[in-house]
Amino acid sequence: MKKKKESYVLGPLLQRIAPTIGASVLMEPEWKIAGQITFKSGKRSYFRFNTLDINPMGSSEIARDKDYSFFFMKSLGYSVVPDSRAFYSKEWATVIGAPEQNIDAAYAHAKKIGFPVIVKPNNGTHGKGVAVVSNKREFYPALREIFKSDRVALVQQYVSGKDYRLVVLDDEVISAYERIPLNVTGDGKSSIQELMEAKQKTFSKLGRDTIINFKDRRILKKLKNCGYTLSSIPTKGEKLFLLDNANLSTGGDSVDVSNNIHPHFKDLAVRLTKDMGLRLCGVDLMIKGNIYEDSQEYWILEINSAPGLDHYVKTGKAQEKIVESLYTKILKHMDR
């Protein structure tokens, strides 16, 4: 299937809602990815892709680097994914004078902490390159795939639970949703390939620009581990998860939990955002139980200083209204 060019919703959305607070948005016309917001007060602000200039630059840069952000979050006493370490491509290890932190050292670390482990790009987004690997045969290809697009890879202890994204604006959690990995449910007659194709059609009808990669090595590996292939026919009602990461951009589903968060997790997300020097932040949590209850074991997966809601807004009309309301609130805070 031909890959569709990704469209960014932030610019058009801001152009639509800015007049409701007396502001206006000027978009750069050729590429339509950068814009200028002029508020009623005369104050001007800028954005590019999904990044608004509400956050300080230094804090934003730290948040973009998973390894650095893990270091500071851990030093502040937050529960991060254990045994996370950064390793470098051969070329970058040579440039920075750290040849010992190469792919072989990464494998040695994985063996030490015990398989399965999580591997991910240090600066990646949308869940690209994130994989759970179980042995040496899977480990090396996964790291080499990461090094095609990022010179730094993280190797972490595997943790499991429910995956949540909380979006914080200053002192408030303005949005929260559970992220469920790409999955299909058997009907007793369709193959997994056909079920995935049906899911892709559903995405298109909903206006989501998510494109399922039917040749994704991670999907094929997960199916193989379950004893399936793309031509296998699951039984009626059987639910199969096709990826380990739950990003909406890779076909995951979302369940809004904004009104059901335990105060403990609200306070945690707001405190973390402030401690990392941010005003607007996406906090990704893996919770062993659920977000409705206190005292649940959790890990911070990462933070995001530009928590674009493109894929969330494209999951349905209700979500579109929610996102319009959220960005109206963000614009008002930016004008302070």
mmCIF file of C-alpha atoms in Angstrom:
data_model
loop_
_atom_site.group_PDB
_atom_site.id
_atom_site.type_symbol
_atom_site.label_atom_id
_atom_site.label_comp_id
_atom_site.label_asym_id
_atom_site.label_seq_id
_atom_site.Cartn_x
_atom_site.Cartn_y
_atom_site.Cartn_z
ATOM 1 C CA MET A 1 0.000 0.000 0.000
ATOM 2 C CA LYS A 2 1.368 3.417 -0.960
ATOM 3 C CA LYS A 3 2.279 5.551 2.037
ATOM 4 C CA LYS A 4 0.093 8.607 2.377
ATOM 5 C CA LYS A 5 1.725 11.950 3.123
ATOM 6 C CA GLU A 6 1.044 12.836 6.740
ATOM 7 C CA SER A 7 -1.144 15.870 7.280
ATOM 8 C CA TYR A 8 -0.799 18.062 10.352
ATOM 9 C CA VAL A 9 -4.013 19.279 11.941
ATOM 10 C CA LEU A 10 -2.557 21.930 14.281
ATOM 11 C CA GLY A 11 -2.332 24.815 11.787
ATOM 12 C CA PRO A 12 -5.857 24.524 10.332
ATOM 13 C CA LEU A 13 -7.265 23.840 13.808
ATOM 14 C CA LEU A 14 -5.653 26.970 15.273
ATOM 15 C CA GLN A 15 -6.869 29.033 12.323
ATOM 16 C CA ARG A 16 -10.391 27.817 13.069
ATOM 17 C CA ILE A 17 -10.436 28.388 16.818
ATOM 18 C CA ALA A 18 -8.169 31.451 17.241
ATOM 19 C CA PRO A 19 -10.906 33.966 16.256
ATOM 20 C CA THR A 20 -13.057 32.689 19.155
ATOM 21 C CA ILE A 21 -10.598 34.364 21.567
ATOM 22 C CA GLY A 22 -9.884 37.357 19.340
ATOM 23 C CA ALA A 23 -6.633 35.983 17.895
ATOM 24 C CA SER A 24 -5.548 35.281 14.325
ATOM 25 C CA VAL A 25 -3.198 32.776 12.671
ATOM 26 C CA LEU A 26 -0.959 33.412 9.669
ATOM 27 C CA MET A 27 0.272 30.208 7.996
ATOM 28 C CA GLU A 28 3.353 29.978 5.773
ATOM 29 C CA PRO A 29 1.602 29.192 2.457
ATOM 30 C CA GLU A 30 3.995 26.856 0.631
ATOM 31 C CA TRP A 31 4.516 24.033 3.125
ATOM 32 C CA LYS A 32 1.755 24.896 5.617
ATOM 33 C CA ILE A 33 3.682 23.600 8.622
ATOM 34 C CA ALA A 34 4.719 26.877 10.298
ATOM 35 C CA GLY A 35 2.529 29.654 11.612
ATOM 36 C CA GLN A 36 2.323 32.885 13.566
ATOM 37 C CA ILE A 37 -0.357 33.516 16.202
ATOM 38 C CA THR A 38 -1.280 37.145 16.921
ATOM 39 C CA PHE A 39 -3.322 37.638 20.089
ATOM 40 C CA LYS A 40 -5.775 40.451 20.804
ATOM 41 C CA SER A 41 -3.163 41.997 23.107
ATOM 42 C CA GLY A 42 -0.726 42.262 20.184
ATOM 43 C CA LYS A 43 1.506 39.498 21.555
ATOM 44 C CA ARG A 44 2.862 37.117 18.897
ATOM 45 C CA SER A 45 3.730 33.442 19.204
ATOM 46 C CA TYR A 46 4.914 30.839 16.704
ATOM 47 C CA PHE A 47 4.525 27.143 15.979
ATOM 48 C CA ARG A 48 6.088 24.589 13.628
ATOM 49 C CA PHE A 49 4.621 21.147 12.931
ATOM 50 C CA ASN A 50 3.061 20.297 16.320
ATOM 51 C CA THR A 51 5.436 22.405 18.429
ATOM 52 C CA LEU A 52 4.098 25.534 20.094
ATOM 53 C CA ASP A 53 6.495 27.929 21.810
ATOM 54 C CA ILE A 54 4.783 27.638 25.184
ATOM 55 C CA ASN A 55 7.691 25.653 26.693
ATOM 56 C CA PRO A 56 11.250 26.922 27.401
ATOM 57 C CA MET A 57 13.752 25.753 24.800
ATOM 58 C CA GLY A 58 16.152 24.046 27.209
ATOM 59 C CA SER A 59 13.419 22.023 28.899
ATOM 60 C CA SER A 60 11.954 21.096 25.510
ATOM 61 C CA GLU A 61 15.316 19.835 24.280
ATOM 62 C CA ILE A 62 15.792 17.683 27.391
ATOM 63 C CA ALA A 63 12.288 16.235 26.968
ATOM 64 C CA ARG A 64 13.063 15.319 23.349
ATOM 65 C CA ASP A 65 16.087 13.292 24.442
ATOM 66 C CA LYS A 66 14.776 10.194 26.235
ATOM 67 C CA ASP A 67 18.124 9.316 27.810
ATOM 68 C CA TYR A 68 18.675 12.789 29.277
ATOM 69 C CA SER A 69 15.078 13.097 30.469
ATOM 70 C CA PHE A 70 15.328 9.679 32.157
ATOM 71 C CA PHE A 71 18.470 10.809 33.982
ATOM 72 C CA PHE A 72 16.820 13.932 35.383
ATOM 73 C CA MET A 73 13.501 12.266 36.193
ATOM 74 C CA LYS A 74 15.309 9.487 38.058
ATOM 75 C CA SER A 75 17.445 12.026 39.943
ATOM 76 C CA LEU A 76 14.221 13.722 41.049
ATOM 77 C CA GLY A 77 12.933 10.453 42.474
ATOM 78 C CA TYR A 78 10.395 9.503 39.803
ATOM 79 C CA SER A 79 9.753 5.889 38.853
ATOM 80 C CA VAL A 80 11.173 5.454 35.352
ATOM 81 C CA VAL A 81 11.588 2.267 33.333
ATOM 82 C CA PRO A 82 14.428 0.363 35.080
ATOM 83 C CA ASP A 83 17.891 -0.335 33.688
ATOM 84 C CA SER A 84 17.583 2.104 30.802
ATOM 85 C CA ARG A 85 20.921 2.709 29.058
ATOM 86 C CA ALA A 86 21.938 4.443 25.843
ATOM 87 C CA PHE A 87 24.116 2.848 23.167
ATOM 88 C CA TYR A 88 25.467 4.269 19.925
ATOM 89 C CA SER A 89 25.749 3.384 16.282
ATOM 90 C CA LYS A 90 29.271 2.455 15.197
ATOM 91 C CA GLU A 91 29.738 5.775 13.387
ATOM 92 C CA TRP A 92 28.463 7.937 16.261
ATOM 93 C CA ALA A 93 30.422 5.972 18.884
ATOM 94 C CA THR A 94 33.575 6.762 16.908
ATOM 95 C CA VAL A 95 32.705 10.457 16.573
ATOM 96 C CA ILE A 96 32.092 10.970 20.305
ATOM 97 C CA GLY A 97 34.946 8.726 21.394
ATOM 98 C CA ALA A 98 32.844 6.031 23.051
ATOM 99 C CA PRO A 99 33.545 2.912 20.971
ATOM 100 C CA GLU A 100 32.818 0.675 23.963
ATOM 101 C CA GLN A 101 29.125 1.721 23.966
ATOM 102 C CA ASN A 102 28.345 0.005 20.682
ATOM 103 C CA ILE A 103 25.798 -2.599 19.610
ATOM 104 C CA ASP A 104 27.734 -5.451 21.242
ATOM 105 C CA ALA A 105 27.753 -3.586 24.561
ATOM 106 C CA ALA A 106 24.018 -3.066 24.121
ATOM 107 C CA TYR A 107 23.543 -6.819 23.748
ATOM 108 C CA ALA A 108 25.682 -7.462 26.827
ATOM 109 C CA HIS A 109 23.444 -5.063 28.789
ATOM 110 C CA ALA A 110 20.329 -6.839 27.511
ATOM 111 C CA LYS A 111 21.711 -10.198 28.651
ATOM 112 C CA LYS A 112 22.611 -8.759 32.050
ATOM 113 C CA ILE A 113 19.134 -7.365 32.786
ATOM 114 C CA GLY A 114 17.437 -10.376 31.204
ATOM 115 C CA PHE A 115 15.296 -10.892 28.136
ATOM 116 C CA PRO A 116 12.793 -9.776 27.013
ATOM 117 C CA VAL A 117 13.958 -6.156 26.807
ATOM 118 C CA ILE A 118 12.593 -3.008 25.227
ATOM 119 C CA VAL A 119 14.619 -1.264 22.519
ATOM 120 C CA LYS A 120 13.744 2.170 21.169
ATOM 121 C CA PRO A 121 15.256 5.166 19.363
ATOM 122 C CA ASN A 122 16.429 7.880 21.735
ATOM 123 C CA ASN A 123 14.812 10.685 19.732
ATOM 124 C CA GLY A 124 12.057 8.740 17.987
ATOM 125 C CA THR A 125 8.374 9.636 17.855
ATOM 126 C CA HIS A 126 5.109 7.830 17.099
ATOM 127 C CA GLY A 127 6.449 4.506 18.377
ATOM 128 C CA LYS A 128 8.699 4.001 15.356
ATOM 129 C CA GLY A 129 11.422 1.451 16.044
ATOM 130 C CA VAL A 130 10.088 0.526 19.497
ATOM 131 C CA ALA A 131 10.206 -3.252 19.955
ATOM 132 C CA VAL A 132 10.212 -5.964 22.573
ATOM 133 C CA VAL A 133 12.972 -8.471 21.771
ATOM 134 C CA SER A 134 13.458 -11.853 23.365
ATOM 135 C CA ASN A 135 16.831 -13.154 22.225
ATOM 136 C CA LYS A 136 20.051 -12.416 20.347
ATOM 137 C CA ARG A 137 18.525 -13.339 16.998
ATOM 138 C CA GLU A 138 15.890 -10.610 17.404
ATOM 139 C CA PHE A 139 18.108 -8.100 19.205
ATOM 140 C CA TYR A 140 20.711 -7.283 16.565
ATOM 141 C CA PRO A 141 18.261 -6.667 13.659
ATOM 142 C CA ALA A 142 16.103 -4.463 15.934
ATOM 143 C CA LEU A 143 19.095 -2.307 16.970
ATOM 144 C CA ARG A 144 20.352 -2.042 13.376
ATOM 145 C CA GLU A 145 16.882 -0.902 12.306
ATOM 146 C CA ILE A 146 16.945 1.836 14.958
ATOM 147 C CA PHE A 147 20.419 2.965 13.882
ATOM 148 C CA LYS A 148 19.108 3.604 10.358
ATOM 149 C CA SER A 149 17.214 6.638 11.671
ATOM 150 C CA ASP A 150 18.770 7.445 15.061
ATOM 151 C CA ARG A 151 22.372 7.312 16.196
ATOM 152 C CA VAL A 152 21.359 6.534 19.801
ATOM 153 C CA ALA A 153 19.297 3.551 20.963
ATOM 154 C CA LEU A 154 17.935 2.779 24.413
ATOM 155 C CA VAL A 155 17.862 -0.711 25.912
ATOM 156 C CA GLN A 156 15.490 -1.028 28.870
ATOM 157 C CA GLN A 157 13.983 -3.592 31.192
ATOM 158 C CA TYR A 158 10.647 -4.873 29.915
ATOM 159 C CA VAL A 159 7.619 -3.584 31.835
ATOM 160 C CA SER A 160 3.973 -4.332 31.164
ATOM 161 C CA GLY A 161 0.629 -2.893 32.152
ATOM 162 C CA LYS A 162 -1.866 -0.359 30.830
ATOM 163 C CA ASP A 163 -0.489 2.473 28.709
ATOM 164 C CA TYR A 164 -1.778 6.007 29.380
ATOM 165 C CA ARG A 165 -1.058 9.465 27.951
ATOM 166 C CA LEU A 166 -1.811 12.420 30.247
ATOM 167 C CA VAL A 167 -1.587 15.932 28.802
ATOM 168 C CA VAL A 168 -0.726 18.624 31.347
ATOM 169 C CA LEU A 169 -1.181 22.374 30.894
ATOM 170 C CA ASP A 170 0.323 24.342 33.791
ATOM 171 C CA ASP A 171 -1.530 23.142 36.930
ATOM 172 C CA GLU A 172 -4.116 20.950 35.227
ATOM 173 C CA VAL A 173 -4.413 17.613 33.443
ATOM 174 C CA ILE A 174 -6.443 18.692 30.415
ATOM 175 C CA SER A 175 -6.656 15.305 28.707
ATOM 176 C CA ALA A 176 -5.979 11.656 29.461
ATOM 177 C CA TYR A 177 -6.554 8.507 27.482
ATOM 178 C CA GLU A 178 -5.588 4.869 27.603
ATOM 179 C CA ARG A 179 -3.673 3.706 24.524
ATOM 180 C CA ILE A 180 -4.394 0.194 23.297
ATOM 181 C CA PRO A 181 -2.002 -1.429 20.765
ATOM 182 C CA LEU A 182 -3.017 -2.247 17.202
ATOM 183 C CA ASN A 183 -5.324 -5.255 17.352
ATOM 184 C CA VAL A 184 -7.849 -7.272 15.380
ATOM 185 C CA THR A 185 -10.743 -9.475 16.500
ATOM 186 C CA GLY A 186 -11.462 -12.733 14.678
ATOM 187 C CA ASP A 187 -14.785 -13.472 13.011
ATOM 188 C CA GLY A 188 -14.052 -17.142 12.380
ATOM 189 C CA LYS A 189 -13.758 -16.767 8.601
ATOM 190 C CA SER A 190 -11.361 -13.902 7.781
ATOM 191 C CA SER A 191 -7.574 -14.175 7.790
ATOM 192 C CA ILE A 192 -5.457 -11.841 9.901
ATOM 193 C CA GLN A 193 -4.412 -10.074 6.696
ATOM 194 C CA GLU A 194 -8.083 -9.519 5.777
ATOM 195 C CA LEU A 195 -8.907 -8.314 9.287
ATOM 196 C CA MET A 196 -6.039 -5.831 9.105
ATOM 197 C CA GLU A 197 -7.253 -4.616 5.711
ATOM 198 C CA ALA A 198 -10.736 -4.125 7.178
ATOM 199 C CA LYS A 199 -9.234 -2.151 10.059
ATOM 200 C CA GLN A 200 -7.352 0.022 7.566
ATOM 201 C CA LYS A 201 -10.639 0.786 5.775
ATOM 202 C CA THR A 202 -12.202 1.727 9.111
ATOM 203 C CA PHE A 203 -9.338 4.151 9.778
ATOM 204 C CA SER A 204 -9.927 5.774 6.390
ATOM 205 C CA LYS A 205 -13.666 6.164 7.060
ATOM 206 C CA LEU A 206 -12.893 7.834 10.385
ATOM 207 C CA GLY A 207 -10.482 10.245 8.686
ATOM 208 C CA ARG A 208 -7.403 8.767 10.404
ATOM 209 C CA ASP A 209 -4.307 8.950 8.209
ATOM 210 C CA THR A 210 -2.751 5.959 9.999
ATOM 211 C CA ILE A 211 -1.313 3.482 7.516
ATOM 212 C CA ILE A 212 -0.831 -0.058 8.808
ATOM 213 C CA ASN A 213 2.467 -1.464 7.613
ATOM 214 C CA PHE A 214 1.565 -5.046 6.709
ATOM 215 C CA LYS A 215 5.268 -5.891 6.339
ATOM 216 C CA ASP A 216 6.241 -4.499 9.747
ATOM 217 C CA ARG A 217 8.806 -6.930 11.111
ATOM 218 C CA ARG A 218 7.418 -6.434 14.610
ATOM 219 C CA ILE A 219 3.922 -7.558 13.557
ATOM 220 C CA LEU A 220 5.232 -10.632 11.775
ATOM 221 C CA LYS A 221 7.398 -11.536 14.779
ATOM 222 C CA LYS A 222 4.509 -11.131 17.226
ATOM 223 C CA LEU A 223 2.284 -13.342 15.079
ATOM 224 C CA LYS A 224 5.003 -15.972 14.779
ATOM 225 C CA ASN A 225 5.465 -16.039 18.548
ATOM 226 C CA CYS A 226 1.736 -16.767 18.863
ATOM 227 C CA GLY A 227 1.888 -19.496 16.223
ATOM 228 C CA TYR A 228 0.163 -17.445 13.526
ATOM 229 C CA THR A 229 0.868 -16.004 10.086
ATOM 230 C CA LEU A 230 -0.967 -13.318 8.131
ATOM 231 C CA SER A 231 -3.019 -16.067 6.447
ATOM 232 C CA SER A 232 -4.153 -17.621 9.756
ATOM 233 C CA ILE A 233 -7.871 -17.394 10.595
ATOM 234 C CA PRO A 234 -8.538 -16.524 14.260
ATOM 235 C CA THR A 235 -11.618 -17.956 15.948
ATOM 236 C CA LYS A 236 -14.701 -15.781 16.352
ATOM 237 C CA GLY A 237 -14.201 -13.247 19.151
ATOM 238 C CA GLU A 238 -10.472 -13.961 19.485
ATOM 239 C CA LYS A 239 -8.542 -10.714 19.989
ATOM 240 C CA LEU A 240 -4.974 -10.496 18.720
ATOM 241 C CA PHE A 241 -2.591 -7.675 19.609
ATOM 242 C CA LEU A 242 -0.257 -7.039 16.688
ATOM 243 C CA LEU A 243 2.238 -4.586 18.231
ATOM 244 C CA ASP A 244 3.721 -4.067 21.676
ATOM 245 C CA ASN A 245 3.705 -0.262 21.565
ATOM 246 C CA ALA A 246 0.325 1.443 21.872
ATOM 247 C CA ASN A 247 0.898 4.620 19.846
ATOM 248 C CA LEU A 248 -2.169 5.863 17.970
ATOM 249 C CA SER A 249 0.081 6.599 14.975
ATOM 250 C CA THR A 250 0.802 2.869 14.559
ATOM 251 C CA GLY A 251 -2.876 1.893 14.656
ATOM 252 C CA GLY A 252 -3.575 1.891 18.376
ATOM 253 C CA ASP A 253 -6.977 2.731 19.824
ATOM 254 C CA SER A 254 -7.763 5.296 22.511
ATOM 255 C CA VAL A 255 -10.170 5.282 25.441
ATOM 256 C CA ASP A 256 -10.769 8.640 27.109
ATOM 257 C CA VAL A 257 -10.197 8.502 30.885
ATOM 258 C CA SER A 258 -10.003 12.250 31.573
ATOM 259 C CA ASN A 259 -12.831 12.150 34.118
ATOM 260 C CA ASN A 260 -11.654 9.041 35.953
ATOM 261 C CA ILE A 261 -8.038 9.708 36.967
ATOM 262 C CA HIS A 262 -7.107 9.154 40.578
ATOM 263 C CA PRO A 263 -5.805 12.394 42.161
ATOM 264 C CA HIS A 264 -2.481 10.623 42.819
ATOM 265 C CA PHE A 265 -1.780 10.324 39.087
ATOM 266 C CA LYS A 266 -3.057 13.843 38.352
ATOM 267 C CA ASP A 267 -0.708 15.267 40.984
ATOM 268 C CA LEU A 268 2.145 13.109 39.698
ATOM 269 C CA ALA A 269 1.759 14.362 36.109
ATOM 270 C CA VAL A 270 1.454 18.019 37.117
ATOM 271 C CA ARG A 271 4.418 17.813 39.521
ATOM 272 C CA LEU A 272 6.587 16.046 36.935
ATOM 273 C CA THR A 273 5.747 18.659 34.286
ATOM 274 C CA LYS A 274 6.790 21.480 36.627
ATOM 275 C CA ASP A 275 9.920 19.665 37.783
ATOM 276 C CA MET A 276 11.011 19.239 34.154
ATOM 277 C CA GLY A 277 10.544 22.974 33.515
ATOM 278 C CA LEU A 278 7.570 22.588 31.175
ATOM 279 C CA ARG A 279 4.119 24.148 30.939
ATOM 280 C CA LEU A 280 2.617 21.864 28.294
ATOM 281 C CA CYS A 281 3.628 18.205 28.489
ATOM 282 C CA GLY A 282 2.488 14.747 27.480
ATOM 283 C CA VAL A 283 3.262 12.266 30.265
ATOM 284 C CA ASP A 284 3.271 8.616 29.190
ATOM 285 C CA LEU A 285 2.695 6.130 32.001
ATOM 286 C CA MET A 286 2.675 2.344 32.176
ATOM 287 C CA ILE A 287 0.512 1.333 35.138
ATOM 288 C CA LYS A 288 0.459 -2.204 36.507
ATOM 289 C CA GLY A 289 -3.156 -1.805 37.620
ATOM 290 C CA ASN A 290 -5.232 1.084 36.312
ATOM 291 C CA ILE A 291 -5.327 4.863 36.508
ATOM 292 C CA TYR A 292 -8.542 4.947 38.563
ATOM 293 C CA GLU A 293 -6.921 3.621 41.744
ATOM 294 C CA ASP A 294 -4.241 4.868 44.114
ATOM 295 C CA SER A 295 -0.996 3.083 45.011
ATOM 296 C CA GLN A 296 -0.651 1.269 41.684
ATOM 297 C CA GLU A 297 2.842 0.329 40.514
ATOM 298 C CA TYR A 298 3.797 2.550 37.581
ATOM 299 C CA TRP A 299 6.675 3.612 35.361
ATOM 300 C CA ILE A 300 7.163 6.793 33.349
ATOM 301 C CA LEU A 301 7.732 5.688 29.753
ATOM 302 C CA GLU A 302 8.659 9.152 28.495
ATOM 303 C CA ILE A 303 7.602 12.791 28.410
ATOM 304 C CA ASN A 304 6.756 14.870 25.369
ATOM 305 C CA SER A 305 7.102 18.651 25.219
ATOM 306 C CA ALA A 306 5.058 18.821 22.004
ATOM 307 C CA PRO A 307 2.167 16.417 22.662
ATOM 308 C CA GLY A 308 0.530 16.783 19.271
ATOM 309 C CA LEU A 309 -2.973 15.378 19.243
ATOM 310 C CA ASP A 310 -3.159 14.761 15.470
ATOM 311 C CA HIS A 311 -3.818 11.039 15.704
ATOM 312 C CA TYR A 312 -6.162 11.432 18.675
ATOM 313 C CA VAL A 313 -8.281 14.045 16.908
ATOM 314 C CA LYS A 314 -8.636 11.717 13.921
ATOM 315 C CA THR A 315 -10.138 8.873 15.958
ATOM 316 C CA GLY A 316 -13.640 10.378 15.861
ATOM 317 C CA LYS A 317 -15.901 13.450 15.982
ATOM 318 C CA ALA A 318 -16.137 13.398 19.783
ATOM 319 C CA GLN A 319 -12.338 13.489 20.041
ATOM 320 C CA GLU A 320 -12.237 16.345 17.518
ATOM 321 C CA LYS A 321 -14.456 18.461 19.785
ATOM 322 C CA ILE A 322 -12.328 17.586 22.808
ATOM 323 C CA VAL A 323 -9.135 18.646 21.014
ATOM 324 C CA GLU A 324 -10.675 21.950 19.857
ATOM 325 C CA SER A 325 -11.570 22.709 23.467
ATOM 326 C CA LEU A 326 -8.072 21.743 24.664
ATOM 327 C CA TYR A 327 -6.286 23.969 22.158
ATOM 328 C CA THR A 328 -8.613 26.875 22.950
ATOM 329 C CA LYS A 329 -7.496 26.512 26.561
ATOM 330 C CA ILE A 330 -3.833 26.285 25.478
ATOM 331 C CA LEU A 331 -4.117 29.460 23.395
ATOM 332 C CA LYS A 332 -5.551 31.342 26.373
ATOM 333 C CA HIS A 333 -2.635 30.199 28.536
ATOM 334 C CA MET A 334 -0.123 31.247 25.855
ATOM 335 C CA ASP A 335 -1.499 34.792 25.926
ATOM 336 C CA ARG A 336 -0.752 35.175 29.652
#
